[in-house]
PDB file of C-alpha atoms in Angstrom:
ATOM      1  CA  ASP A 162     154.102 -18.258  43.318  1.00  0.00           C
ATOM      2  CA  ILE A 163     152.298 -15.937  41.016  1.00  0.00           C
ATOM      3  CA  GLN A 164     149.096 -17.413  39.640  1.00  0.00           C
ATOM      4  CA  MET A 165     147.944 -16.478  36.163  1.00  0.00           C
ATOM      5  CA  THR A 166     144.311 -16.762  35.356  1.00  0.00           C
ATOM      6  CA  GLN A 167     143.092 -16.645  31.665  1.00  0.00           C
ATOM      7  CA  SER A 168     139.613 -16.116  30.473  1.00  0.00           C
ATOM      8  CA  PRO A 169     137.709 -17.386  28.740  1.00  0.00           C
ATOM      9  CA  SER A 170     139.179 -20.988  28.559  1.00  0.00           C
ATOM     10  CA  SER A 171     137.655 -21.294  25.179  1.00  0.00           C
ATOM     11  CA  LEU A 172     135.812 -19.187  22.574  1.00  0.00           C
ATOM     12  CA  SER A 173     134.109 -19.511  19.206  1.00  0.00           C
ATOM     13  CA  ALA A 174     134.657 -16.900  16.604  1.00  0.00           C
ATOM     14  CA  SER A 175     134.392 -16.286  12.910  1.00  0.00           C
ATOM     15  CA  VAL A 176     137.018 -15.147  10.404  1.00  0.00           C
ATOM     16  CA  GLY A 177     137.110 -11.306  10.568  1.00  0.00           C
ATOM     17  CA  ASP A 178     135.863 -11.001  14.201  1.00  0.00           C
ATOM     18  CA  THR A 179     137.802  -9.203  16.898  1.00  0.00           C
ATOM     19  CA  VAL A 180     138.709 -11.455  19.772  1.00  0.00           C
ATOM     20  CA  THR A 181     139.890 -10.372  23.282  1.00  0.00           C
ATOM     21  CA  ILE A 182     141.526 -12.741  25.696  1.00  0.00           C
ATOM     22  CA  THR A 183     142.110 -11.665  29.365  1.00  0.00           C
ATOM     23  CA  CYS A 184     144.994 -12.674  31.713  1.00  0.00           C
ATOM     24  CA  ARG A 185     144.935 -11.688  35.286  1.00  0.00           C
ATOM     25  CA  ALA A 186     148.052 -12.036  37.701  1.00  0.00           C
ATOM     26  CA  SER A 187     147.584 -12.760  41.434  1.00  0.00           C
ATOM     27  CA  GLN A 188     150.129  -9.994  42.193  1.00  0.00           C
ATOM     28  CA  ASP A 189     151.548  -6.952  40.510  1.00  0.00           C
ATOM     29  CA  ILE A 190     153.865  -8.011  37.596  1.00  0.00           C
ATOM     30  CA  SER A 191     154.239  -4.555  36.075  1.00  0.00           C
ATOM     31  CA  SER A 192     154.597  -5.233  32.370  1.00  0.00           C
ATOM     32  CA  TRP A 193     156.500  -8.563  32.609  1.00  0.00           C
ATOM     33  CA  LEU A 194     154.094 -10.437  30.595  1.00  0.00           C
ATOM     34  CA  ALA A 195     154.345 -12.563  27.380  1.00  0.00           C
ATOM     35  CA  TRP A 196     151.736 -14.011  25.110  1.00  0.00           C
ATOM     36  CA  TYR A 197     152.292 -17.243  23.076  1.00  0.00           C
ATOM     37  CA  GLN A 198     150.315 -19.083  20.324  1.00  0.00           C
ATOM     38  CA  GLN A 199     150.184 -22.815  20.088  1.00  0.00           C
ATOM     39  CA  LYS A 200     148.722 -24.858  17.392  1.00  0.00           C
ATOM     40  CA  PRO A 201     148.001 -28.662  17.884  1.00  0.00           C
ATOM     41  CA  GLU A 202     151.094 -30.787  17.998  1.00  0.00           C
ATOM     42  CA  LYS A 203     153.348 -27.757  17.394  1.00  0.00           C
ATOM     43  CA  ALA A 204     155.711 -25.855  19.567  1.00  0.00           C
ATOM     44  CA  PRO A 205     154.491 -22.525  20.986  1.00  0.00           C
ATOM     45  CA  LYS A 206     155.132 -19.314  19.133  1.00  0.00           C
ATOM     46  CA  SER A 207     156.177 -16.047  20.854  1.00  0.00           C
ATOM     47  CA  LEU A 208     153.668 -13.289  19.941  1.00  0.00           C
ATOM     48  CA  ILE A 209     154.172 -10.462  22.414  1.00  0.00           C
ATOM     49  CA  TYR A 210     156.555  -9.454  25.308  1.00  0.00           C
ATOM     50  CA  PHE A 211     156.597  -6.662  27.852  1.00  0.00           C
ATOM     51  CA  ALA A 212     152.840  -6.792  27.675  1.00  0.00           C
ATOM     52  CA  SER A 213     152.568  -4.905  24.411  1.00  0.00           C
ATOM     53  CA  THR A 214     155.609  -5.360  22.283  1.00  0.00           C
ATOM     54  CA  LEU A 215     155.210  -7.471  19.123  1.00  0.00           C
ATOM     55  CA  GLN A 216     157.809 -10.097  18.392  1.00  0.00           C
ATOM     56  CA  SER A 217     159.458  -9.561  15.035  1.00  0.00           C
ATOM     57  CA  GLY A 218     157.259 -11.005  12.145  1.00  0.00           C
ATOM     58  CA  VAL A 219     154.054 -11.045  14.120  1.00  0.00           C
ATOM     59  CA  PRO A 220     151.069  -9.639  12.254  1.00  0.00           C
ATOM     60  CA  SER A 221     149.833  -6.187  13.507  1.00  0.00           C
ATOM     61  CA  ARG A 222     146.371  -7.615  13.875  1.00  0.00           C
ATOM     62  CA  PHE A 223     147.750  -8.875  17.279  1.00  0.00           C
ATOM     63  CA  SER A 224     148.092  -6.399  20.086  1.00  0.00           C
ATOM     64  CA  GLY A 225     148.604  -6.528  23.786  1.00  0.00           C
ATOM     65  CA  SER A 226     147.878  -4.130  26.524  1.00  0.00           C
ATOM     66  CA  GLY A 227     147.740  -3.905  30.357  1.00  0.00           C
ATOM     67  CA  SER A 228     150.105  -3.523  33.332  1.00  0.00           C
ATOM     68  CA  GLY A 229     150.083  -4.425  36.984  1.00  0.00           C
ATOM     69  CA  THR A 230     147.610  -7.362  37.300  1.00  0.00           C
ATOM     70  CA  ASP A 231     145.312  -7.159  34.296  1.00  0.00           C
ATOM     71  CA  PHE A 232     146.176  -7.755  30.586  1.00  0.00           C
ATOM     72  CA  THR A 233     144.500  -8.425  27.310  1.00  0.00           C
ATOM     73  CA  LEU A 234     145.450  -9.948  23.992  1.00  0.00           C
ATOM     74  CA  THR A 235     143.347  -8.689  21.209  1.00  0.00           C
ATOM     75  CA  ILE A 236     143.245 -10.141  17.696  1.00  0.00           C
ATOM     76  CA  THR A 237     141.649  -7.715  15.243  1.00  0.00           C
ATOM     77  CA  GLY A 238     140.291  -9.311  12.136  1.00  0.00           C
ATOM     78  CA  LEU A 239     140.678 -12.964  12.925  1.00  0.00           C
ATOM     79  CA  GLN A 240     142.387 -15.043  10.176  1.00  0.00           C
ATOM     80  CA  PRO A 241     141.979 -18.792   9.592  1.00  0.00           C
ATOM     81  CA  GLU A 242     145.621 -19.262  10.673  1.00  0.00           C
ATOM     82  CA  ASP A 243     144.791 -17.673  14.164  1.00  0.00           C
ATOM     83  CA  PHE A 244     142.701 -20.567  15.372  1.00  0.00           C
ATOM     84  CA  ALA A 245     144.921 -21.946  18.100  1.00  0.00           C
ATOM     85  CA  THR A 246     145.444 -21.930  21.786  1.00  0.00           C
ATOM     86  CA  TYR A 247     146.863 -18.823  23.412  1.00  0.00           C
ATOM     87  CA  TYR A 248     148.874 -18.642  26.704  1.00  0.00           C
ATOM     88  CA  CYS A 249     149.994 -15.753  28.887  1.00  0.00           C
ATOM     89  CA  GLN A 250     153.189 -15.981  30.957  1.00  0.00           C
ATOM     90  CA  GLN A 251     154.601 -13.783  33.738  1.00  0.00           C
ATOM     91  CA  TYR A 252     158.356 -13.323  33.979  1.00  0.00           C
ATOM     92  CA  LYS A 253     158.583 -11.028  36.891  1.00  0.00           C
ATOM     93  CA  ASN A 254     159.365 -13.723  39.396  1.00  0.00           C
ATOM     94  CA  TYR A 255     160.420 -17.344  39.659  1.00  0.00           C
ATOM     95  CA  PRO A 256     158.863 -19.830  39.089  1.00  0.00           C
ATOM     96  CA  ARG A 257     157.751 -18.463  35.826  1.00  0.00           C
ATOM     97  CA  THR A 258     154.085 -19.345  35.395  1.00  0.00           C
ATOM     98  CA  PHE A 259     151.651 -19.633  32.508  1.00  0.00           C
ATOM     99  CA  GLY A 260     148.077 -19.118  32.364  1.00  0.00           C
ATOM    100  CA  GLY A 261     145.770 -22.160  31.653  1.00  0.00           C
ATOM    101  CA  GLY A 262     145.223 -21.275  28.006  1.00  0.00           C
ATOM    102  CA  THR A 263     142.406 -19.923  25.809  1.00  0.00           C
ATOM    103  CA  LYS A 264     141.444 -22.129  22.852  1.00  0.00           C
ATOM    104  CA  VAL A 265     140.112 -19.967  19.991  1.00  0.00           C
ATOM    105  CA  GLU A 266     137.928 -22.213  17.759  1.00  0.00           C
ATOM    106  CA  ILE A 267     136.057 -21.722  14.552  1.00  0.00           C
ATOM    107  CA  LYS A 268     132.376 -20.855  14.849  1.00  0.00           C
TER     108      LYS A 268
ATOM    109  CA  GLU B  21     167.715 -18.451  11.243  1.00  0.00           C
ATOM    110  CA  VAL B  22     167.437 -19.525  14.870  1.00  0.00           C
ATOM    111  CA  GLN B  23     167.044 -23.364  15.253  1.00  0.00           C
ATOM    112  CA  LEU B  24     166.510 -25.446  18.359  1.00  0.00           C
ATOM    113  CA  MET B  25     166.496 -29.172  18.074  1.00  0.00           C
ATOM    114  CA  GLU B  26     165.749 -31.463  21.100  1.00  0.00           C
ATOM    115  CA  SER B  27     166.808 -35.053  21.327  1.00  0.00           C
ATOM    116  CA  GLY B  28     167.037 -37.756  23.933  1.00  0.00           C
ATOM    117  CA  GLY B  29     163.335 -38.404  24.656  1.00  0.00           C
ATOM    118  CA  GLY B  30     161.811 -41.791  25.153  1.00  0.00           C
ATOM    119  CA  LEU B  31     160.237 -44.324  27.368  1.00  0.00           C
ATOM    120  CA  VAL B  32     161.652 -44.658  30.863  1.00  0.00           C
ATOM    121  CA  GLN B  33     160.489 -46.622  34.001  1.00  0.00           C
ATOM    122  CA  PRO B  34     159.519 -44.766  37.163  1.00  0.00           C
ATOM    123  CA  GLY B  35     162.604 -43.953  39.157  1.00  0.00           C
ATOM    124  CA  GLY B  36     164.775 -43.977  36.012  1.00  0.00           C
ATOM    125  CA  SER B  37     166.916 -41.248  34.455  1.00  0.00           C
ATOM    126  CA  LEU B  38     167.016 -39.484  31.134  1.00  0.00           C
ATOM    127  CA  ARG B  39     169.029 -36.692  29.579  1.00  0.00           C
ATOM    128  CA  LEU B  40     167.576 -34.324  27.084  1.00  0.00           C
ATOM    129  CA  SER B  41     169.755 -32.387  24.719  1.00  0.00           C
ATOM    130  CA  CYS B  42     169.084 -29.250  22.718  1.00  0.00           C
ATOM    131  CA  ALA B  43     171.221 -28.368  19.855  1.00  0.00           C
ATOM    132  CA  ALA B  44     171.192 -24.588  18.974  1.00  0.00           C
ATOM    133  CA  SER B  45     172.167 -22.803  15.851  1.00  0.00           C
ATOM    134  CA  GLY B  46     171.635 -19.504  13.967  1.00  0.00           C
ATOM    135  CA  PHE B  47     172.551 -17.231  16.955  1.00  0.00           C
ATOM    136  CA  THR B  48     175.346 -16.716  19.399  1.00  0.00           C
ATOM    137  CA  PHE B  49     174.332 -19.365  21.880  1.00  0.00           C
ATOM    138  CA  SER B  50     176.613 -18.186  24.673  1.00  0.00           C
ATOM    139  CA  SER B  51     174.816 -14.735  24.794  1.00  0.00           C
ATOM    140  CA  ASN B  52     171.193 -15.890  25.733  1.00  0.00           C
ATOM    141  CA  TRP B  53     169.605 -17.292  28.751  1.00  0.00           C
ATOM    142  CA  MET B  54     168.009 -20.691  27.897  1.00  0.00           C
ATOM    143  CA  GLY B  55     165.215 -22.729  29.365  1.00  0.00           C
ATOM    144  CA  TRP B  56     163.052 -25.774  29.331  1.00  0.00           C
ATOM    145  CA  VAL B  57     159.280 -25.912  29.373  1.00  0.00           C
ATOM    146  CA  ARG B  58     157.088 -28.966  29.460  1.00  0.00           C
ATOM    147  CA  GLN B  59     153.514 -29.984  28.434  1.00  0.00           C
ATOM    148  CA  ALA B  60     151.882 -32.998  29.790  1.00  0.00           C
ATOM    149  CA  PRO B  61     149.393 -34.717  27.334  1.00  0.00           C
ATOM    150  CA  GLY B  62     146.355 -32.603  26.751  1.00  0.00           C
ATOM    151  CA  LYS B  63     147.542 -29.957  29.245  1.00  0.00           C
ATOM    152  CA  GLY B  64     148.990 -26.546  29.271  1.00  0.00           C
ATOM    153  CA  LEU B  65     152.504 -25.183  29.463  1.00  0.00           C
ATOM    154  CA  GLU B  66     154.729 -25.515  32.517  1.00  0.00           C
ATOM    155  CA  TRP B  67     157.997 -23.771  32.971  1.00  0.00           C
ATOM    156  CA  VAL B  68     160.657 -26.201  34.209  1.00  0.00           C
ATOM    157  CA  ALA B  69     164.094 -24.506  34.469  1.00  0.00           C
ATOM    158  CA  ASN B  70     166.330 -21.520  33.166  1.00  0.00           C
ATOM    159  CA  ILE B  71     169.968 -21.195  32.940  1.00  0.00           C
ATOM    160  CA  LYS B  72     172.024 -18.083  32.615  1.00  0.00           C
ATOM    161  CA  HIS B  73     174.237 -17.529  29.440  1.00  0.00           C
ATOM    162  CA  ASP B  74     177.439 -18.430  31.371  1.00  0.00           C
ATOM    163  CA  GLY B  75     175.804 -21.189  33.484  1.00  0.00           C
ATOM    164  CA  SER B  76     176.295 -19.350  36.727  1.00  0.00           C
ATOM    165  CA  GLU B  77     172.571 -19.132  37.640  1.00  0.00           C
ATOM    166  CA  LYS B  78     169.972 -21.763  37.501  1.00  0.00           C
ATOM    167  CA  TYR B  79     166.238 -21.839  38.522  1.00  0.00           C
ATOM    168  CA  PHE B  80     163.853 -24.684  38.762  1.00  0.00           C
ATOM    169  CA  VAL B  81     160.112 -25.254  39.321  1.00  0.00           C
ATOM    170  CA  ASP B  82     159.679 -26.773  42.805  1.00  0.00           C
ATOM    171  CA  SER B  83     158.370 -30.001  41.563  1.00  0.00           C
ATOM    172  CA  VAL B  84     161.688 -30.921  39.906  1.00  0.00           C
ATOM    173  CA  LYS B  85     164.125 -29.405  42.373  1.00  0.00           C
ATOM    174  CA  GLY B  86     166.566 -31.991  43.568  1.00  0.00           C
ATOM    175  CA  ARG B  87     165.705 -34.346  40.662  1.00  0.00           C
ATOM    176  CA  PHE B  88     166.420 -32.318  37.476  1.00  0.00           C
ATOM    177  CA  THR B  89     169.623 -30.413  36.557  1.00  0.00           C
ATOM    178  CA  ILE B  90     170.018 -27.921  33.763  1.00  0.00           C
ATOM    179  CA  SER B  91     173.359 -27.383  32.091  1.00  0.00           C
ATOM    180  CA  ARG B  92     174.881 -25.985  28.904  1.00  0.00           C
ATOM    181  CA  ASP B  93     178.007 -26.270  26.756  1.00  0.00           C
ATOM    182  CA  ASN B  94     178.615 -23.091  25.050  1.00  0.00           C
ATOM    183  CA  ALA B  95     181.363 -24.489  23.022  1.00  0.00           C
ATOM    184  CA  ARG B  96     178.976 -27.107  21.645  1.00  0.00           C
ATOM    185  CA  ASN B  97     176.011 -24.769  21.377  1.00  0.00           C
ATOM    186  CA  SER B  98     174.077 -27.188  23.468  1.00  0.00           C
ATOM    187  CA  LEU B  99     171.584 -27.146  26.391  1.00  0.00           C
ATOM    188  CA  TYR B 100     170.867 -30.172  28.570  1.00  0.00           C
ATOM    189  CA  LEU B 101     168.288 -31.321  30.951  1.00  0.00           C
ATOM    190  CA  GLN B 102     169.262 -34.269  33.182  1.00  0.00           C
ATOM    191  CA  MET B 103     166.110 -35.847  34.696  1.00  0.00           C
ATOM    192  CA  ASN B 104     166.552 -38.328  37.575  1.00  0.00           C
ATOM    193  CA  SER B 105     164.096 -40.078  39.829  1.00  0.00           C
ATOM    194  CA  LEU B 106     161.546 -39.692  37.132  1.00  0.00           C
ATOM    195  CA  ARG B 107     157.725 -40.054  37.982  1.00  0.00           C
ATOM    196  CA  ALA B 108     154.690 -40.651  35.957  1.00  0.00           C
ATOM    197  CA  GLU B 109     153.735 -37.025  36.473  1.00  0.00           C
ATOM    198  CA  ASP B 110     156.891 -35.996  34.507  1.00  0.00           C
ATOM    199  CA  THR B 111     155.393 -37.450  31.391  1.00  0.00           C
ATOM    200  CA  ALA B 112     155.338 -34.615  28.871  1.00  0.00           C
ATOM    201  CA  VAL B 113     156.660 -32.983  25.764  1.00  0.00           C
ATOM    202  CA  TYR B 114     159.795 -31.086  26.823  1.00  0.00           C
ATOM    203  CA  PHE B 115     160.520 -27.950  24.743  1.00  0.00           C
ATOM    204  CA  CYS B 116     163.909 -26.194  24.708  1.00  0.00           C
ATOM    205  CA  ALA B 117     163.535 -22.449  24.405  1.00  0.00           C
ATOM    206  CA  ARG B 118     165.681 -19.502  23.894  1.00  0.00           C
ATOM    207  CA  ASP B 119     165.234 -16.485  26.280  1.00  0.00           C
ATOM    208  CA  LEU B 120     165.249 -13.112  24.595  1.00  0.00           C
ATOM    209  CA  SER B 121     167.493 -11.754  27.228  1.00  0.00           C
ATOM    210  CA  THR B 122     171.209 -11.379  26.845  1.00  0.00           C
ATOM    211  CA  ASP B 123     171.823  -9.459  30.110  1.00  0.00           C
ATOM    212  CA  ASN B 124     171.840 -10.357  33.827  1.00  0.00           C
ATOM    213  CA  TRP B 125     168.100 -10.960  34.134  1.00  0.00           C
ATOM    214  CA  SER B 126     166.098 -13.540  32.211  1.00  0.00           C
ATOM    215  CA  HIS B 127     162.922 -12.601  30.502  1.00  0.00           C
ATOM    216  CA  CYS B 128     160.577 -14.657  28.367  1.00  0.00           C
ATOM    217  CA  PHE B 129     161.132 -17.089  25.493  1.00  0.00           C
ATOM    218  CA  ASP B 130     161.274 -16.070  21.916  1.00  0.00           C
ATOM    219  CA  TYR B 131     162.294 -19.269  20.127  1.00  0.00           C
ATOM    220  CA  TRP B 132     161.221 -22.736  20.813  1.00  0.00           C
ATOM    221  CA  GLY B 133     162.265 -26.120  19.703  1.00  0.00           C
ATOM    222  CA  GLN B 134     159.788 -28.803  18.274  1.00  0.00           C
ATOM    223  CA  GLY B 135     159.857 -30.817  21.550  1.00  0.00           C
ATOM    224  CA  ALA B 136     160.900 -34.119  22.891  1.00  0.00           C
ATOM    225  CA  LEU B 137     158.394 -36.597  24.299  1.00  0.00           C
ATOM    226  CA  VAL B 138     159.285 -38.214  27.737  1.00  0.00           C
ATOM    227  CA  THR B 139     157.140 -41.016  28.903  1.00  0.00           C
ATOM    228  CA  VAL B 140     157.557 -42.342  32.366  1.00  0.00           C
ATOM    229  CA  SER B 141     155.748 -45.640  32.757  1.00  0.00           C
ATOM    230  CA  SER B 142     156.329 -49.297  33.729  1.00  0.00           C
TER     231      SER B 142
END
């Protein structure tokens, strides 16, 4: 199975900050990576697929980059509604696997 | 507007069975791969199963193989997860999700339902 490791597991930031979350795959997954946002007691929301393609309706302050084994999700100009937990997921192989999540909290 | 609505969750004893349903609307259901993802209380997301648009291919996480079955009824725009031999560790919120792929290979999920809670306890 492909292991997905996110870092950090949590971070504190202020409105307006730029936040970067890292996701590392245990083997080459090319660009088969997605990012999701989840708020407490809510369903996940799709943000990015193919490592860097924004889902329709997702604000442009979200961006993704990387390929192979190392990926990043960047939020430029953090907004109050962005405080949530973020997950990466590889979809190169089965079983699909998620990272452990990164909780973005208000400083 | 794409909508996914799960039903069928509840409390079940260890060793019991439960069937989750997911009613889909707002898109051509028969075109997309579909899947299930679960989340144990206070934990992260875990992919459970995927099914191809015509039901001809199915994939499962190892921990549910032989116990869970995924199926779909394209005439009823519905996705199902039949869960047998349930264990305490299957306790989770189960999300139905639409895969963005309409071709021969599944990709990732673009729309999610609100989730159905399954509690396995005596």
